[in-house]
Amino acid sequence: MVTQKQWASMWIRSSCTYSTLTQRILLQKSSSHTRIHSVFPNGFNLNVNGTLVYVSSFQEGMQSAIGLALDSKTFKTIKPLINIPTIVRIRNHQMVFYTRPEIITLELTACEEKDLSIISIAKEKLLKSGLLERLKDMNVYSRSGFSKNDRLDLSLKELLKNPVWDVNALQNLIGAGPGLTPSGDDFLQGMIFIEKVLGVENKLHSLVEEGLKVRLTTDVSLSYYQAIFEGYANEPLINLLQSIQMGSEIGIQKALNHLQNYGETSGYDLLLGILVYLQKLKDGMML
């Protein structure tokens, strides 16, 4: 039997980027032990006392609200050695992965913090930005998980036909659909995102938060719900808002292109939620 003391050690230094929310999560858990929660082709999740942190290779403009991005060379070195449920110790700017046959000590240096707080935009400016029309032209519904799932489609129709939010239809979307971030959750997060942007009363936030007490979803979705409840979103969404503020057509399209690359349908599910909220806003069916 190989004991921990007999294991070899690999020391790696890596630059990194992380969101303000990620830094807070990691600092709160400094000197604590956590585990690998899930592993994907392009990254893995750390379960930091119930909150997930997504570790991946750096991609320009794609920082996750709950993400830690390493330089490409470092990520390619450690990724093949990561598996479930590897123990990871977090302390200051150091992460120790208790992998076999080598323990990996990762020193995080020259790290950049990105503030991915959701910024406010007035209703009039948001509607005049042309975002609603762009989303319609993109046919986001036909590319979303809703077009492939009768249950999701029915809940969407219930939302669209009512002048106020249908609580049951909203709750039925929680955890609905396949994947680590089910389509229903991505859709709801898109709507909550616009609610946060407008700075209005947290109607959707409150309804979905209540729904999560009785409806199950994945750990990954729960972490993204928590981020958006606290006012944080992934970098493409923040870039979208900044481009709208500046009136940059190129910036808006670039952000939308990044969002379309989320998962098989996740990006389109999120954009569909944004589209539905904006349409209801334009039609005067809320607020």
Coordinates of C-alpha atoms in Angstrom, one line a residue:
M1 CA 0.0 0.0 0.0
V2 CA 1.3 3.4 -0.9
T3 CA 1.1 5.9 1.9
Q4 CA 0.7 9.7 1.4
K5 CA 4.3 10.3 2.7
Q6 CA 5.6 8.1 -0.2
W7 CA 3.9 10.0 -2.9
A8 CA 6.0 12.3 -5.1
S9 CA 5.1 16.0 -5.4
M10 CA 4.6 18.2 -8.4
W11 CA 4.9 21.9 -7.9
I12 CA 3.4 24.2 -10.5
R13 CA 3.1 28.0 -10.7
S14 CA 0.2 29.4 -12.8
S15 CA -1.3 32.8 -13.6
C16 CA -5.0 32.8 -13.2
T17 CA -8.2 34.9 -13.4
Y18 CA -11.2 34.7 -11.1
S19 CA -14.3 36.5 -10.4
T20 CA -14.9 38.6 -7.3
L21 CA -17.4 36.0 -6.1
T22 CA -14.9 33.2 -6.6
Q23 CA -12.3 35.0 -4.6
R24 CA -14.7 35.5 -1.8
I25 CA -15.7 31.8 -1.8
L26 CA -12.1 30.6 -1.8
L27 CA -10.9 33.1 0.9
Q28 CA -13.8 32.1 3.2
K29 CA -12.6 28.5 2.9
S30 CA -8.9 29.1 3.2
S31 CA -7.0 26.3 4.8
S32 CA -10.0 24.0 4.3
H33 CA -10.2 20.6 2.5
T34 CA -12.6 20.1 -0.3
R35 CA -13.2 17.6 -3.1
I36 CA -13.5 17.3 -6.8
H37 CA -17.3 17.4 -7.5
S38 CA -17.5 16.7 -11.2
V39 CA -15.1 16.5 -14.2
F40 CA -15.8 17.6 -17.8
P41 CA -13.7 17.7 -21.0
N42 CA -13.0 21.4 -20.5
G43 CA -12.9 21.8 -16.8
F44 CA -13.8 20.5 -13.3
N45 CA -15.8 21.6 -10.3
L46 CA -14.5 21.9 -6.8
N47 CA -17.1 21.4 -4.1
V48 CA -16.2 24.1 -1.6
N49 CA -18.5 23.3 1.4
G50 CA -21.5 23.0 -0.8
T51 CA -20.6 25.8 -3.3
L52 CA -19.1 24.9 -6.6
V53 CA -16.1 26.6 -8.2
Y54 CA -15.5 25.8 -11.8
V55 CA -11.8 25.4 -12.7
S56 CA -10.9 25.6 -16.4
S57 CA -8.4 26.9 -18.9
F58 CA -8.4 30.7 -19.6
Q59 CA -10.6 31.8 -22.5
E60 CA -10.9 35.4 -23.4
G61 CA -14.3 36.9 -22.5
M62 CA -15.6 33.6 -21.0
Q63 CA -14.9 34.0 -17.3
S64 CA -17.5 32.2 -15.1
A65 CA -19.1 34.0 -12.3
I66 CA -18.1 31.0 -10.1
G67 CA -14.9 30.3 -12.0
L68 CA -11.1 30.1 -11.6
A69 CA -9.3 30.1 -15.0
L70 CA -5.7 28.8 -15.2
D71 CA -3.2 29.3 -17.9
S72 CA -3.6 26.8 -20.7
K73 CA -0.3 25.0 -20.1
T74 CA -1.0 24.4 -16.4
F75 CA -4.5 23.3 -17.0
K76 CA -3.4 20.7 -19.7
T77 CA -0.9 19.4 -17.2
I78 CA -3.2 18.8 -14.2
K79 CA -6.5 18.0 -16.0
P80 CA -5.6 14.3 -16.9
L81 CA -4.7 13.7 -13.2
I82 CA -7.9 15.0 -11.8
N83 CA -10.7 12.6 -10.9
I84 CA -13.6 12.2 -8.5
P85 CA -13.4 12.5 -5.5
T86 CA -9.8 13.8 -5.3
I87 CA -9.2 15.8 -2.0
V88 CA -8.1 19.4 -2.5
R89 CA -6.7 21.7 0.2
I90 CA -7.1 25.4 -0.3
R91 CA -4.8 27.8 1.5
N92 CA -4.2 31.4 0.6
H93 CA -3.0 31.4 -3.1
Q94 CA -2.2 27.7 -3.1
M95 CA -4.2 24.6 -4.0
V96 CA -3.0 21.1 -3.1
F97 CA -4.5 18.2 -5.1
Y98 CA -4.0 14.9 -3.5
T99 CA -3.8 12.9 -6.7
R100 CA -1.8 9.7 -7.2
P101 CA 1.0 8.9 -7.8
E102 CA 1.9 12.6 -7.3
I103 CA 0.5 15.3 -5.1
I104 CA 0.1 18.5 -7.1
T105 CA 0.8 21.8 -5.4
L106 CA -0.5 24.7 -7.5
E107 CA 0.8 28.1 -6.7
L108 CA -1.5 30.8 -8.1
T109 CA 0.5 33.9 -9.1
A110 CA -0.1 37.1 -11.1
C111 CA -3.8 36.5 -10.7
E112 CA -6.4 38.9 -12.2
E113 CA -9.7 39.6 -10.4
K114 CA -12.7 40.3 -12.6
D115 CA -15.7 42.1 -11.1
L116 CA -18.7 40.3 -12.7
S117 CA -21.3 42.2 -10.8
I118 CA -24.5 42.8 -12.7
I119 CA -24.7 46.5 -13.7
S120 CA -28.0 48.5 -14.0
I121 CA -29.5 49.6 -17.2
A122 CA -32.7 51.7 -17.5
K123 CA -35.8 50.0 -19.0
E124 CA -35.9 52.5 -21.9
K125 CA -32.3 52.0 -22.8
L126 CA -32.6 48.3 -22.7
L127 CA -35.6 48.2 -25.0
K128 CA -34.0 50.7 -27.4
S129 CA -30.8 48.7 -27.6
G130 CA -32.2 46.3 -30.2
L131 CA -31.4 43.3 -28.1
L132 CA -34.9 41.9 -28.2
E133 CA -35.0 42.2 -32.0
R134 CA -31.6 40.5 -32.3
L135 CA -32.7 37.6 -30.1
K136 CA -35.8 37.1 -32.3
D137 CA -33.7 37.1 -35.4
M138 CA -31.4 34.4 -33.8
N139 CA -34.4 32.0 -33.5
V140 CA -33.3 31.2 -30.0
Y141 CA -36.5 29.1 -29.2
S142 CA -35.8 26.6 -32.1
R143 CA -32.2 26.1 -30.9
S144 CA -33.2 25.8 -27.2
G145 CA -34.1 22.8 -25.2
F146 CA -37.7 24.0 -25.1
S147 CA -38.3 23.1 -28.7
K148 CA -37.3 19.5 -28.0
N149 CA -39.2 18.9 -24.7
D150 CA -43.0 19.0 -24.5
R151 CA -43.0 19.6 -20.7
L152 CA -40.8 22.6 -21.1
D153 CA -42.8 23.9 -24.0
L154 CA -46.0 23.7 -22.0
S155 CA -44.6 25.6 -19.1
L156 CA -43.3 28.3 -21.5
K157 CA -46.8 28.6 -23.1
E158 CA -48.3 29.1 -19.6
L159 CA -45.9 31.9 -18.9
L160 CA -46.5 33.6 -22.2
K161 CA -50.3 33.6 -22.0
N162 CA -50.6 35.1 -18.5
P163 CA -50.3 38.8 -17.8
V164 CA -48.5 38.0 -14.5
W165 CA -46.0 35.3 -13.7
D166 CA -47.6 31.9 -13.2
V167 CA -46.1 30.6 -10.0
N168 CA -46.7 26.9 -10.9
A169 CA -45.3 27.3 -14.4
L170 CA -42.2 28.9 -12.9
Q171 CA -41.7 26.2 -10.4
N172 CA -42.2 23.5 -13.0
L173 CA -39.2 24.8 -14.8
I174 CA -36.8 24.3 -11.9
G175 CA -34.6 21.3 -12.7
A176 CA -36.6 20.6 -15.9
G177 CA -34.7 19.1 -18.8
P178 CA -31.5 17.1 -19.2
G179 CA -27.9 18.2 -18.4
L180 CA -25.9 19.5 -15.5
T181 CA -27.6 22.9 -16.0
P182 CA -31.1 21.9 -17.1
S183 CA -32.8 24.0 -19.7
G184 CA -35.5 25.2 -17.3
D185 CA -32.9 26.5 -14.9
D186 CA -30.9 28.3 -17.7
F187 CA -34.2 30.0 -18.8
L188 CA -35.1 31.1 -15.4
Q189 CA -31.6 32.5 -14.7
G190 CA -31.9 34.5 -18.0
M191 CA -35.1 36.1 -16.7
I192 CA -33.7 36.8 -13.2
F193 CA -30.6 38.3 -14.9
I194 CA -32.8 41.0 -16.6
E195 CA -34.7 41.6 -13.4
K196 CA -31.4 42.3 -11.7
V197 CA -30.3 44.6 -14.6
L198 CA -33.5 46.7 -14.2
G199 CA -33.0 46.9 -10.4
V200 CA -36.7 46.3 -9.8
E201 CA -38.4 44.4 -7.1
N202 CA -37.1 40.8 -6.9
K203 CA -40.4 39.1 -7.9
L204 CA -38.8 36.3 -10.0
H205 CA -35.9 36.0 -7.6
S206 CA -38.2 35.4 -4.7
L207 CA -40.5 33.1 -6.5
V208 CA -37.7 30.9 -7.8
E209 CA -35.9 30.9 -4.5
E210 CA -39.1 29.7 -2.8
G211 CA -39.5 27.1 -5.6
L212 CA -36.0 25.7 -4.9
K213 CA -37.1 24.7 -1.4
V214 CA -39.5 22.2 -2.9
R215 CA -38.1 21.4 -6.3
L216 CA -34.8 19.6 -6.9
T217 CA -32.1 20.6 -9.5
T218 CA -28.5 19.9 -10.0
D219 CA -25.6 21.1 -7.8
V220 CA -24.2 23.0 -10.8
S221 CA -27.5 24.9 -11.4
L222 CA -27.8 25.7 -7.7
S223 CA -24.4 27.3 -7.7
Y224 CA -25.3 29.5 -10.7
Y225 CA -28.7 30.4 -9.1
Q226 CA -26.8 31.5 -5.9
A227 CA -24.4 33.6 -8.0
I228 CA -27.2 35.4 -9.8
F229 CA -29.2 35.9 -6.6
E230 CA -26.2 37.6 -5.2
G231 CA -25.9 39.8 -8.3
Y232 CA -23.2 38.1 -10.3
A233 CA -23.2 36.7 -13.8
N234 CA -20.8 35.1 -16.3
E235 CA -18.5 37.5 -18.2
P236 CA -20.3 37.3 -21.6
L237 CA -23.5 38.6 -19.9
I238 CA -21.5 41.4 -18.2
N239 CA -19.9 42.3 -21.5
L240 CA -23.3 42.3 -23.1
L241 CA -24.5 44.9 -20.6
Q242 CA -21.4 47.0 -21.0
S243 CA -21.7 47.0 -24.8
I244 CA -25.4 48.1 -24.5
Q245 CA -24.3 51.0 -22.2
M246 CA -21.7 52.1 -24.8
G247 CA -23.9 51.5 -27.8
S248 CA -21.4 49.1 -29.3
E249 CA -23.1 46.9 -31.9
I250 CA -19.9 44.9 -32.4
G251 CA -19.6 44.3 -28.6
I252 CA -23.2 43.2 -28.3
Q253 CA -22.8 40.7 -31.2
K254 CA -19.5 39.4 -29.7
A255 CA -21.1 38.8 -26.3
L256 CA -24.1 37.0 -28.0
N257 CA -21.7 34.8 -30.0
H258 CA -20.0 33.7 -26.7
L259 CA -23.3 33.0 -25.1
Q260 CA -24.4 30.7 -28.0
N261 CA -21.3 28.5 -27.2
Y262 CA -22.6 27.5 -23.8
G263 CA -23.2 23.7 -23.8
E264 CA -25.5 22.0 -26.3
T265 CA -28.5 24.3 -25.6
S266 CA -27.6 26.2 -22.4
G267 CA -26.7 29.4 -24.1
Y268 CA -29.9 29.5 -26.1
D269 CA -32.0 28.5 -23.1
L270 CA -30.5 31.5 -21.2
L271 CA -31.1 33.8 -24.1
L272 CA -34.7 32.6 -24.4
G273 CA -35.3 33.6 -20.8
I274 CA -33.9 37.1 -21.6
L275 CA -36.1 37.3 -24.7
V276 CA -39.2 36.4 -22.9
Y277 CA -38.6 38.9 -20.1
L278 CA -37.9 41.7 -22.6
Q279 CA -41.0 40.9 -24.6
K280 CA -43.2 41.0 -21.5
L281 CA -41.5 44.3 -20.6
K282 CA -42.1 45.8 -24.0
D283 CA -45.8 44.6 -23.9
G284 CA -46.3 46.2 -20.5
M285 CA -47.2 42.9 -18.9
M286 CA -45.2 43.5 -15.8
L287 CA -43.6 46.1 -13.6

